[in-house]
Amino acid sequence: MTADLVLNDSSLLPAVGFGLFQVPPEITEQVVLDGVAAGYRLLDGAEFYTNEVEAGRALAQVDRSDLRVASKFWGEESQDRDAVLRSFDASERALDGLDIYLIHWPRASRNQYVDVWRTLIELRDGGRVRTIGVSNFTEAHLQRLIDETGVVPAINQVETHPWLPQHELRAFHARHGIVTQAWSPLGRGRLLEDPVLGAVARRHGVSTAQVIVRWHVQLGGAVLPRSTNPDRLRSNRQIEGFVLDDRDMAEIATLDCGRRTGSHPDDRQ
Ligand code: A2P
């Protein structure tokens, strides 16, 4: 099994989790059951995905003792303390408890993310959630949280994949003990057609998705590949039987072109 990552609050984070972004509510219960059956120990949800009630139905049927459940504060309408607490309550209720809570986007033009972070600190210090972190934060946003609160996020979940390896952000994370967790790690599936990755996969006799998941883990990050298909869910986390060597990593590095499949952190307000 791929080793867990140690977070700055001393808890353990499974390196490979599965995410519920764009999973339709009507199949979410089954996808969560399939994910748990496939051995995933980290479920990445969010208020915005509008499938937490359905995910909670599945979680009520499984052994949760070894499972980490994450959600995120959306904050499009309001970012004040009451709004954060209301959102947290709703996600906590739907999922019957939360292990990880993240700020989904900084929404920096509103200039409230430091206050949102203070509310997450309050939730953590009150024992409501073990791990707090952020998503889609740049170095500047992270630095401001650290300077103004002294509390370093445990996780920054950002778009990361071979087209967008995020070297500078990763280096900042490494200096501050923040885990990089990749969303859209397969480039929303578009990287699965890439010939360079296909050639690496053929050399190792594995799937292109397995190569990409392995690449994320070998760079020291956490990764959230998404699939609604039980066979793909299962195979995407089976990355123990091979290692990407220097040649593989060098070839994959040539794909870096800064291409995004989702919003830039500064564009979502
Ligand atoms: P599906 O749900 O039909 O498997 P990302 O994690 O980068 O957002 O990519 C998710 C997309 O990649 C989904 O469309 C998913 O489709 C597809 N996908 C995930 N795993 C695989 C795989 N092993 N082979 C082919 N497509 C995959």
PDB file of C-alpha atoms and ligand atoms in Angstrom:
ATOM      1  CA  MET A   1       0.000   0.000   0.000  1.00  0.00           C
ATOM      2  CA  THR A   2       1.279   3.507  -0.824  1.00  0.00           C
ATOM      3  CA  ALA A   3       2.622   5.162   2.341  1.00  0.00           C
ATOM      4  CA  ASP A   4       0.456   7.781   4.006  1.00  0.00           C
ATOM      5  CA  LEU A   5       1.684  11.376   4.132  1.00  0.00           C
ATOM      6  CA  VAL A   6       2.217  12.964   7.539  1.00  0.00           C
ATOM      7  CA  LEU A   7       0.422  16.288   7.898  1.00  0.00           C
ATOM      8  CA  ASN A   8       1.631  19.241   9.968  1.00  0.00           C
ATOM      9  CA  ASP A   9      -1.006  18.395  12.606  1.00  0.00           C
ATOM     10  CA  SER A  10       0.583  14.920  12.930  1.00  0.00           C
ATOM     11  CA  SER A  11      -2.368  13.117  11.345  1.00  0.00           C
ATOM     12  CA  LEU A  12      -1.918  10.797   8.370  1.00  0.00           C
ATOM     13  CA  LEU A  13      -3.273  11.473   4.893  1.00  0.00           C
ATOM     14  CA  PRO A  14      -3.706   8.625   2.401  1.00  0.00           C
ATOM     15  CA  ALA A  15      -1.683   9.649  -0.663  1.00  0.00           C
ATOM     16  CA  VAL A  16      -4.372   8.444  -3.063  1.00  0.00           C
ATOM     17  CA  GLY A  17      -7.975   9.383  -2.352  1.00  0.00           C
ATOM     18  CA  PHE A  18     -11.066   9.658  -4.490  1.00  0.00           C
ATOM     19  CA  GLY A  19     -13.025  12.771  -5.238  1.00  0.00           C
ATOM     20  CA  LEU A  20     -16.712  13.470  -5.761  1.00  0.00           C
ATOM     21  CA  PHE A  21     -16.474  16.504  -8.070  1.00  0.00           C
ATOM     22  CA  GLN A  22     -19.060  16.179 -10.873  1.00  0.00           C
ATOM     23  CA  VAL A  23     -20.278  12.828  -9.588  1.00  0.00           C
ATOM     24  CA  PRO A  24     -24.057  12.968 -10.182  1.00  0.00           C
ATOM     25  CA  PRO A  25     -26.052  12.708  -6.930  1.00  0.00           C
ATOM     26  CA  GLU A  26     -28.071   9.766  -8.249  1.00  0.00           C
ATOM     27  CA  ILE A  27     -24.968   7.572  -8.493  1.00  0.00           C
ATOM     28  CA  THR A  28     -22.924   9.033  -5.629  1.00  0.00           C
ATOM     29  CA  GLU A  29     -23.997   6.466  -3.038  1.00  0.00           C
ATOM     30  CA  GLN A  30     -22.843   3.636  -5.323  1.00  0.00           C
ATOM     31  CA  VAL A  31     -19.585   5.382  -6.285  1.00  0.00           C
ATOM     32  CA  VAL A  32     -18.696   5.862  -2.608  1.00  0.00           C
ATOM     33  CA  LEU A  33     -19.494   2.213  -1.860  1.00  0.00           C
ATOM     34  CA  ASP A  34     -17.352   1.187  -4.859  1.00  0.00           C
ATOM     35  CA  GLY A  35     -14.508   3.453  -3.725  1.00  0.00           C
ATOM     36  CA  VAL A  36     -14.469   2.056  -0.217  1.00  0.00           C
ATOM     37  CA  ALA A  37     -14.675  -1.509  -1.592  1.00  0.00           C
ATOM     38  CA  ALA A  38     -11.703  -0.693  -3.851  1.00  0.00           C
ATOM     39  CA  GLY A  39      -9.669   0.180  -0.759  1.00  0.00           C
ATOM     40  CA  TYR A  40      -9.709   4.003  -0.805  1.00  0.00           C
ATOM     41  CA  ARG A  41      -9.349   5.476   2.684  1.00  0.00           C
ATOM     42  CA  LEU A  42      -9.878   9.122   1.755  1.00  0.00           C
ATOM     43  CA  LEU A  43     -13.074  10.612   0.371  1.00  0.00           C
ATOM     44  CA  ASP A  44     -12.827  14.171  -0.952  1.00  0.00           C
ATOM     45  CA  GLY A  45     -16.184  15.923  -0.954  1.00  0.00           C
ATOM     46  CA  ALA A  46     -17.354  19.535  -0.988  1.00  0.00           C
ATOM     47  CA  GLU A  47     -20.469  21.549  -0.331  1.00  0.00           C
ATOM     48  CA  PHE A  48     -20.332  22.688  -3.972  1.00  0.00           C
ATOM     49  CA  TYR A  49     -20.544  19.136  -5.343  1.00  0.00           C
ATOM     50  CA  THR A  50     -24.147  18.859  -4.039  1.00  0.00           C
ATOM     51  CA  ASN A  51     -23.792  15.140  -3.371  1.00  0.00           C
ATOM     52  CA  GLU A  52     -22.850  15.045   0.310  1.00  0.00           C
ATOM     53  CA  VAL A  53     -26.205  13.695   1.506  1.00  0.00           C
ATOM     54  CA  GLU A  54     -25.868  10.796  -0.957  1.00  0.00           C
ATOM     55  CA  ALA A  55     -22.224  10.239   0.058  1.00  0.00           C
ATOM     56  CA  GLY A  56     -23.355  10.177   3.681  1.00  0.00           C
ATOM     57  CA  ARG A  57     -25.860   7.426   2.884  1.00  0.00           C
ATOM     58  CA  ALA A  58     -23.013   5.265   1.657  1.00  0.00           C
ATOM     59  CA  LEU A  59     -20.776   6.148   4.605  1.00  0.00           C
ATOM     60  CA  ALA A  60     -23.518   4.977   6.991  1.00  0.00           C
ATOM     61  CA  GLN A  61     -23.125   1.474   5.495  1.00  0.00           C
ATOM     62  CA  VAL A  62     -19.338   1.088   5.829  1.00  0.00           C
ATOM     63  CA  ASP A  63     -16.696   0.823   8.534  1.00  0.00           C
ATOM     64  CA  ARG A  64     -15.401   4.378   8.958  1.00  0.00           C
ATOM     65  CA  SER A  65     -12.646   3.654  11.417  1.00  0.00           C
ATOM     66  CA  ASP A  66      -9.910   3.828   8.780  1.00  0.00           C
ATOM     67  CA  LEU A  67     -11.563   6.346   6.466  1.00  0.00           C
ATOM     68  CA  ARG A  68     -10.875  10.107   6.227  1.00  0.00           C
ATOM     69  CA  VAL A  69     -13.709  12.291   5.002  1.00  0.00           C
ATOM     70  CA  ALA A  70     -13.061  15.792   3.670  1.00  0.00           C
ATOM     71  CA  SER A  71     -15.293  18.699   2.710  1.00  0.00           C
ATOM     72  CA  LYS A  72     -14.793  22.296   1.633  1.00  0.00           C
ATOM     73  CA  PHE A  73     -16.365  25.666   2.378  1.00  0.00           C
ATOM     74  CA  TRP A  74     -17.737  27.205  -0.833  1.00  0.00           C
ATOM     75  CA  GLY A  75     -18.512  30.751   0.299  1.00  0.00           C
ATOM     76  CA  GLU A  76     -19.893  32.219  -2.906  1.00  0.00           C
ATOM     77  CA  GLU A  77     -22.774  34.019  -1.179  1.00  0.00           C
ATOM     78  CA  SER A  78     -21.210  34.948   2.115  1.00  0.00           C
ATOM     79  CA  GLN A  79     -17.904  34.364   3.786  1.00  0.00           C
ATOM     80  CA  ASP A  80     -18.668  35.669   7.244  1.00  0.00           C
ATOM     81  CA  ARG A  81     -18.245  33.516  10.334  1.00  0.00           C
ATOM     82  CA  ASP A  82     -21.892  32.451  10.514  1.00  0.00           C
ATOM     83  CA  ALA A  83     -21.851  31.370   6.877  1.00  0.00           C
ATOM     84  CA  VAL A  84     -18.758  29.234   7.457  1.00  0.00           C
ATOM     85  CA  LEU A  85     -20.285  27.651  10.561  1.00  0.00           C
ATOM     86  CA  ARG A  86     -23.586  26.989   8.758  1.00  0.00           C
ATOM     87  CA  SER A  87     -21.810  25.320   5.845  1.00  0.00           C
ATOM     88  CA  PHE A  88     -19.636  23.272   8.154  1.00  0.00           C
ATOM     89  CA  ASP A  89     -22.698  22.152  10.146  1.00  0.00           C
ATOM     90  CA  ALA A  90     -24.506  21.079   6.968  1.00  0.00           C
ATOM     91  CA  SER A  91     -21.549  19.080   5.628  1.00  0.00           C
ATOM     92  CA  GLU A  92     -20.825  17.576   9.030  1.00  0.00           C
ATOM     93  CA  ARG A  93     -24.458  16.494   9.356  1.00  0.00           C
ATOM     94  CA  ALA A  94     -24.682  15.089   5.819  1.00  0.00           C
ATOM     95  CA  LEU A  95     -21.455  13.129   6.181  1.00  0.00           C
ATOM     96  CA  ASP A  96     -21.956  12.311   9.878  1.00  0.00           C
ATOM     97  CA  GLY A  97     -18.625  13.838  10.818  1.00  0.00           C
ATOM     98  CA  LEU A  98     -15.670  15.435   9.077  1.00  0.00           C
ATOM     99  CA  ASP A  99     -11.953  14.759   9.353  1.00  0.00           C
ATOM    100  CA  ILE A 100     -10.678  17.447   6.983  1.00  0.00           C
ATOM    101  CA  TYR A 101     -12.136  20.859   6.131  1.00  0.00           C
ATOM    102  CA  LEU A 102     -10.740  23.149   3.426  1.00  0.00           C
ATOM    103  CA  ILE A 103     -11.485  26.636   2.083  1.00  0.00           C
ATOM    104  CA  HIS A 104     -12.516  25.834  -1.503  1.00  0.00           C
ATOM    105  CA  TRP A 105     -11.304  29.063  -3.197  1.00  0.00           C
ATOM    106  CA  PRO A 106      -9.593  32.156  -1.764  1.00  0.00           C
ATOM    107  CA  ARG A 107     -11.967  34.559  -3.589  1.00  0.00           C
ATOM    108  CA  ALA A 108      -9.196  37.069  -2.971  1.00  0.00           C
ATOM    109  CA  SER A 109     -10.951  40.131  -4.379  1.00  0.00           C
ATOM    110  CA  ARG A 110     -13.393  39.900  -1.465  1.00  0.00           C
ATOM    111  CA  ASN A 111     -10.473  40.048   0.940  1.00  0.00           C
ATOM    112  CA  GLN A 112     -12.117  37.768   3.510  1.00  0.00           C
ATOM    113  CA  TYR A 113     -10.131  34.568   3.276  1.00  0.00           C
ATOM    114  CA  VAL A 114      -8.032  35.339   6.363  1.00  0.00           C
ATOM    115  CA  ASP A 115     -11.218  35.666   8.415  1.00  0.00           C
ATOM    116  CA  VAL A 116     -12.561  32.423   6.924  1.00  0.00           C
ATOM    117  CA  TRP A 117      -9.287  30.795   7.928  1.00  0.00           C
ATOM    118  CA  ARG A 118      -9.716  32.113  11.483  1.00  0.00           C
ATOM    119  CA  THR A 119     -13.111  30.381  11.617  1.00  0.00           C
ATOM    120  CA  LEU A 120     -11.542  27.106  10.434  1.00  0.00           C
ATOM    121  CA  ILE A 121      -8.921  27.476  13.182  1.00  0.00           C
ATOM    122  CA  GLU A 122     -11.771  27.961  15.659  1.00  0.00           C
ATOM    123  CA  LEU A 123     -13.442  24.763  14.386  1.00  0.00           C
ATOM    124  CA  ARG A 124     -10.192  22.847  14.717  1.00  0.00           C
ATOM    125  CA  ASP A 125      -9.407  24.217  18.174  1.00  0.00           C
ATOM    126  CA  GLY A 126     -12.946  23.392  19.264  1.00  0.00           C
ATOM    127  CA  GLY A 127     -12.361  19.759  18.298  1.00  0.00           C
ATOM    128  CA  ARG A 128     -14.932  19.753  15.474  1.00  0.00           C
ATOM    129  CA  VAL A 129     -12.384  18.742  12.818  1.00  0.00           C
ATOM    130  CA  ARG A 130      -8.861  17.380  13.036  1.00  0.00           C
ATOM    131  CA  THR A 131      -7.297  18.818   9.880  1.00  0.00           C
ATOM    132  CA  ILE A 132      -7.777  22.210   8.250  1.00  0.00           C
ATOM    133  CA  GLY A 133      -6.399  23.402   4.962  1.00  0.00           C
ATOM    134  CA  VAL A 134      -7.139  25.272   1.773  1.00  0.00           C
ATOM    135  CA  SER A 135      -7.681  24.740  -1.922  1.00  0.00           C
ATOM    136  CA  ASN A 136      -6.657  26.847  -4.899  1.00  0.00           C
ATOM    137  CA  PHE A 137      -4.425  29.144  -2.847  1.00  0.00           C
ATOM    138  CA  THR A 138      -1.343  30.751  -4.407  1.00  0.00           C
ATOM    139  CA  GLU A 139       1.921  31.409  -2.575  1.00  0.00           C
ATOM    140  CA  ALA A 140       0.764  34.969  -1.825  1.00  0.00           C
ATOM    141  CA  HIS A 141      -2.526  33.786  -0.300  1.00  0.00           C
ATOM    142  CA  LEU A 142      -0.752  31.162   1.800  1.00  0.00           C
ATOM    143  CA  GLN A 143       1.871  33.620   2.985  1.00  0.00           C
ATOM    144  CA  ARG A 144      -0.824  35.996   4.141  1.00  0.00           C
ATOM    145  CA  LEU A 145      -2.585  33.276   6.161  1.00  0.00           C
ATOM    146  CA  ILE A 146       0.699  32.351   7.799  1.00  0.00           C
ATOM    147  CA  ASP A 147       1.704  35.971   8.512  1.00  0.00           C
ATOM    148  CA  GLU A 148      -1.668  37.004   9.916  1.00  0.00           C
ATOM    149  CA  THR A 149      -2.644  33.890  11.904  1.00  0.00           C
ATOM    150  CA  GLY A 150       0.553  31.921  12.451  1.00  0.00           C
ATOM    151  CA  VAL A 151      -1.357  28.770  11.455  1.00  0.00           C
ATOM    152  CA  VAL A 152      -0.032  26.943   8.396  1.00  0.00           C
ATOM    153  CA  PRO A 153      -2.636  25.027   6.358  1.00  0.00           C
ATOM    154  CA  ALA A 154      -2.019  21.264   6.412  1.00  0.00           C
ATOM    155  CA  ILE A 155      -3.071  20.833   2.786  1.00  0.00           C
ATOM    156  CA  ASN A 156      -3.374  22.993  -0.345  1.00  0.00           C
ATOM    157  CA  GLN A 157      -5.505  21.186  -2.923  1.00  0.00           C
ATOM    158  CA  VAL A 158      -4.741  22.604  -6.373  1.00  0.00           C
ATOM    159  CA  GLU A 159      -4.993  21.653 -10.015  1.00  0.00           C
ATOM    160  CA  THR A 160      -1.847  19.622 -10.669  1.00  0.00           C
ATOM    161  CA  HIS A 161      -0.932  17.207 -13.457  1.00  0.00           C
ATOM    162  CA  PRO A 162       1.874  16.737 -15.978  1.00  0.00           C
ATOM    163  CA  TRP A 163       0.720  19.781 -18.003  1.00  0.00           C
ATOM    164  CA  LEU A 164       0.740  21.879 -14.802  1.00  0.00           C
ATOM    165  CA  PRO A 165       3.282  20.391 -12.392  1.00  0.00           C
ATOM    166  CA  GLN A 166       3.199  23.419 -10.042  1.00  0.00           C
ATOM    167  CA  HIS A 167       6.943  23.354  -9.285  1.00  0.00           C
ATOM    168  CA  GLU A 168       7.105  26.761  -7.594  1.00  0.00           C
ATOM    169  CA  LEU A 169       4.020  26.187  -5.473  1.00  0.00           C
ATOM    170  CA  ARG A 170       5.315  22.745  -4.468  1.00  0.00           C
ATOM    171  CA  ALA A 171       8.618  24.284  -3.408  1.00  0.00           C
ATOM    172  CA  PHE A 172       6.733  26.817  -1.257  1.00  0.00           C
ATOM    173  CA  HIS A 173       4.664  23.976   0.232  1.00  0.00           C
ATOM    174  CA  ALA A 174       7.825  21.983   0.984  1.00  0.00           C
ATOM    175  CA  ARG A 175       9.390  24.958   2.780  1.00  0.00           C
ATOM    176  CA  HIS A 176       6.309  25.347   4.965  1.00  0.00           C
ATOM    177  CA  GLY A 177       5.299  21.719   5.526  1.00  0.00           C
ATOM    178  CA  ILE A 178       2.107  21.904   3.441  1.00  0.00           C
ATOM    179  CA  VAL A 179       0.973  18.815   1.508  1.00  0.00           C
ATOM    180  CA  THR A 180       0.191  19.375  -2.173  1.00  0.00           C
ATOM    181  CA  GLN A 181      -3.013  17.523  -3.058  1.00  0.00           C
ATOM    182  CA  ALA A 182      -3.830  17.328  -6.768  1.00  0.00           C
ATOM    183  CA  TRP A 183      -7.292  17.923  -8.197  1.00  0.00           C
ATOM    184  CA  SER A 184      -7.985  16.899 -11.784  1.00  0.00           C
ATOM    185  CA  PRO A 185      -4.787  14.858 -11.554  1.00  0.00           C
ATOM    186  CA  LEU A 186      -5.537  13.209 -14.923  1.00  0.00           C
ATOM    187  CA  GLY A 187      -6.230  16.589 -16.558  1.00  0.00           C
ATOM    188  CA  ARG A 188      -9.959  15.736 -16.420  1.00  0.00           C
ATOM    189  CA  GLY A 189      -9.106  12.585 -18.322  1.00  0.00           C
ATOM    190  CA  ARG A 190      -7.581  14.510 -21.249  1.00  0.00           C
ATOM    191  CA  LEU A 191      -4.020  13.449 -20.389  1.00  0.00           C
ATOM    192  CA  LEU A 192      -5.017   9.832 -20.846  1.00  0.00           C
ATOM    193  CA  GLU A 193      -4.706  10.338 -24.620  1.00  0.00           C
ATOM    194  CA  ASP A 194      -1.175  11.711 -24.379  1.00  0.00           C
ATOM    195  CA  PRO A 195       1.335   9.658 -26.451  1.00  0.00           C
ATOM    196  CA  VAL A 196       4.317  10.311 -24.139  1.00  0.00           C
ATOM    197  CA  LEU A 197       2.397   9.015 -21.129  1.00  0.00           C
ATOM    198  CA  GLY A 198       1.051   6.162 -23.256  1.00  0.00           C
ATOM    199  CA  ALA A 199       4.612   5.100 -24.145  1.00  0.00           C
ATOM    200  CA  VAL A 200       5.691   5.173 -20.477  1.00  0.00           C
ATOM    201  CA  ALA A 201       2.626   3.097 -19.571  1.00  0.00           C
ATOM    202  CA  ARG A 202       3.427   0.504 -22.252  1.00  0.00           C
ATOM    203  CA  ARG A 203       7.018   0.181 -21.000  1.00  0.00           C
ATOM    204  CA  HIS A 204       5.729  -0.713 -17.534  1.00  0.00           C
ATOM    205  CA  GLY A 205       2.708  -2.726 -18.663  1.00  0.00           C
ATOM    206  CA  VAL A 206       0.307  -0.490 -16.721  1.00  0.00           C
ATOM    207  CA  SER A 207      -2.450   1.973 -17.644  1.00  0.00           C
ATOM    208  CA  THR A 208      -1.783   5.622 -18.466  1.00  0.00           C
ATOM    209  CA  ALA A 209      -3.887   6.606 -15.449  1.00  0.00           C
ATOM    210  CA  GLN A 210      -1.668   4.478 -13.191  1.00  0.00           C
ATOM    211  CA  VAL A 211       1.433   6.208 -14.593  1.00  0.00           C
ATOM    212  CA  ILE A 212      -0.046   9.623 -13.810  1.00  0.00           C
ATOM    213  CA  VAL A 213      -1.129   8.645 -10.276  1.00  0.00           C
ATOM    214  CA  ARG A 214       2.319   7.170  -9.655  1.00  0.00           C
ATOM    215  CA  TRP A 215       3.961  10.389 -10.963  1.00  0.00           C
ATOM    216  CA  HIS A 216       2.020  12.489  -8.423  1.00  0.00           C
ATOM    217  CA  VAL A 217       2.978  10.188  -5.558  1.00  0.00           C
ATOM    218  CA  GLN A 218       6.655  10.026  -6.576  1.00  0.00           C
ATOM    219  CA  LEU A 219       6.753  13.845  -6.537  1.00  0.00           C
ATOM    220  CA  GLY A 220       5.696  13.626  -2.890  1.00  0.00           C
ATOM    221  CA  GLY A 221       2.121  14.781  -3.335  1.00  0.00           C
ATOM    222  CA  ALA A 222      -1.347  13.479  -2.612  1.00  0.00           C
ATOM    223  CA  VAL A 223      -3.730  12.804  -5.481  1.00  0.00           C
ATOM    224  CA  LEU A 224      -7.473  12.504  -6.067  1.00  0.00           C
ATOM    225  CA  PRO A 225      -8.192  10.641  -9.318  1.00  0.00           C
ATOM    226  CA  ARG A 226     -11.896  10.559 -10.064  1.00  0.00           C
ATOM    227  CA  SER A 227     -13.882   7.822 -11.706  1.00  0.00           C
ATOM    228  CA  THR A 228     -17.465   6.680 -11.598  1.00  0.00           C
ATOM    229  CA  ASN A 229     -16.487   3.285 -13.024  1.00  0.00           C
ATOM    230  CA  PRO A 230     -15.716   0.645 -10.358  1.00  0.00           C
ATOM    231  CA  ASP A 231     -12.980  -1.069 -12.399  1.00  0.00           C
ATOM    232  CA  ARG A 232     -11.190   2.203 -13.138  1.00  0.00           C
ATOM    233  CA  LEU A 233     -11.612   3.320  -9.522  1.00  0.00           C
ATOM    234  CA  ARG A 234      -9.970   0.104  -8.421  1.00  0.00           C
ATOM    235  CA  SER A 235      -7.101   0.109 -10.905  1.00  0.00           C
ATOM    236  CA  ASN A 236      -6.277   3.830 -10.501  1.00  0.00           C
ATOM    237  CA  ARG A 237      -4.941   3.251  -6.999  1.00  0.00           C
ATOM    238  CA  GLN A 238      -2.941   0.129  -7.855  1.00  0.00           C
ATOM    239  CA  ILE A 239       0.447   1.768  -8.301  1.00  0.00           C
ATOM    240  CA  GLU A 240       2.694  -0.321  -6.066  1.00  0.00           C
ATOM    241  CA  GLY A 241       3.958  -2.780  -8.684  1.00  0.00           C
ATOM    242  CA  PHE A 242       6.184  -0.371 -10.650  1.00  0.00           C
ATOM    243  CA  VAL A 243       8.429   2.658 -10.195  1.00  0.00           C
ATOM    244  CA  LEU A 244       8.943   5.518 -12.645  1.00  0.00           C
ATOM    245  CA  ASP A 245      12.667   5.871 -13.301  1.00  0.00           C
ATOM    246  CA  ASP A 246      14.661   8.983 -14.215  1.00  0.00           C
ATOM    247  CA  ARG A 247      13.982   8.512 -17.933  1.00  0.00           C
ATOM    248  CA  ASP A 248      10.219   8.223 -17.318  1.00  0.00           C
ATOM    249  CA  MET A 249      10.187  11.293 -15.076  1.00  0.00           C
ATOM    250  CA  ALA A 250      12.280  13.283 -17.595  1.00  0.00           C
ATOM    251  CA  GLU A 251       9.911  12.375 -20.444  1.00  0.00           C
ATOM    252  CA  ILE A 252       6.856  13.301 -18.381  1.00  0.00           C
ATOM    253  CA  ALA A 253       8.547  16.604 -17.449  1.00  0.00           C
ATOM    254  CA  THR A 254       8.534  17.588 -21.143  1.00  0.00           C
ATOM    255  CA  LEU A 255       4.712  17.833 -20.984  1.00  0.00           C
ATOM    256  CA  ASP A 256       4.841  20.885 -18.684  1.00  0.00           C
ATOM    257  CA  CYS A 257       3.101  23.664 -20.651  1.00  0.00           C
ATOM    258  CA  GLY A 258       1.075  25.467 -17.988  1.00  0.00           C
ATOM    259  CA  ARG A 259      -2.217  24.242 -19.440  1.00  0.00           C
ATOM    260  CA  ARG A 260      -5.145  24.325 -17.035  1.00  0.00           C
ATOM    261  CA  THR A 261      -8.400  22.402 -17.257  1.00  0.00           C
ATOM    262  CA  GLY A 262     -10.123  24.524 -14.591  1.00  0.00           C
ATOM    263  CA  SER A 263     -10.124  28.073 -13.222  1.00  0.00           C
ATOM    264  CA  HIS A 264      -7.048  29.983 -12.141  1.00  0.00           C
ATOM    265  CA  PRO A 265      -7.226  30.883  -8.420  1.00  0.00           C
ATOM    266  CA  ASP A 266      -7.414  34.598  -9.243  1.00  0.00           C
ATOM    267  CA  ASP A 267     -10.319  34.194 -11.682  1.00  0.00           C
ATOM    268  CA  ARG A 268     -12.892  32.704  -9.326  1.00  0.00           C
ATOM    269  CA  GLN A 269     -14.484  35.354  -7.094  1.00  0.00           C
TER     270      GLN A 269
HETATM  271  P1  A2P B   1     -14.899   7.890 -15.727  1.00  0.00           P
HETATM  272  O1  A2P B   1     -15.603   8.431 -14.521  1.00  0.00           O
HETATM  273  O2  A2P B   1     -15.828   7.452 -16.796  1.00  0.00           O
HETATM  274  O3  A2P B   1     -13.874   6.836 -15.360  1.00  0.00           O
HETATM  275  P2  A2P B   1      -9.616  13.841 -13.271  1.00  0.00           P
HETATM  276  O4  A2P B   1      -9.442  12.949 -12.082  1.00  0.00           O
HETATM  277  O5  A2P B   1      -8.349  14.415 -13.783  1.00  0.00           O
HETATM  278  O6  A2P B   1     -10.652  14.915 -13.027  1.00  0.00           O
HETATM  279  O7  A2P B   1     -10.177  12.933 -14.471  1.00  0.00           O
HETATM  280  C1  A2P B   1     -11.443  12.344 -14.352  1.00  0.00           C
HETATM  281  C2  A2P B   1     -11.870  11.842 -15.691  1.00  0.00           C
HETATM  282  O8  A2P B   1     -10.996  10.796 -16.101  1.00  0.00           O
HETATM  283  C3  A2P B   1     -13.266  11.262 -15.685  1.00  0.00           C
HETATM  284  O9  A2P B   1     -13.897  11.663 -16.887  1.00  0.00           O
HETATM  285  C4  A2P B   1     -13.050   9.752 -15.669  1.00  0.00           C
HETATM  286  O10 A2P B   1     -14.098   9.113 -16.363  1.00  0.00           O
HETATM  287  C5  A2P B   1     -11.758   9.602 -16.384  1.00  0.00           C
HETATM  288  N1  A2P B   1     -10.969   8.484 -15.899  1.00  0.00           N
HETATM  289  C6  A2P B   1     -10.581   8.257 -14.624  1.00  0.00           C
HETATM  290  N2  A2P B   1      -9.831   7.142 -14.540  1.00  0.00           N
HETATM  291  C7  A2P B   1      -9.728   6.648 -15.777  1.00  0.00           C
HETATM  292  C8  A2P B   1      -9.088   5.516 -16.355  1.00  0.00           C
HETATM  293  N3  A2P B   1      -8.375   4.677 -15.602  1.00  0.00           N
HETATM  294  N4  A2P B   1      -9.217   5.319 -17.686  1.00  0.00           N
HETATM  295  C9  A2P B   1      -9.947   6.151 -18.454  1.00  0.00           C
HETATM  296  N5  A2P B   1     -10.589   7.248 -17.986  1.00  0.00           N
HETATM  297  C10 A2P B   1     -10.483   7.492 -16.664  1.00  0.00           C
END
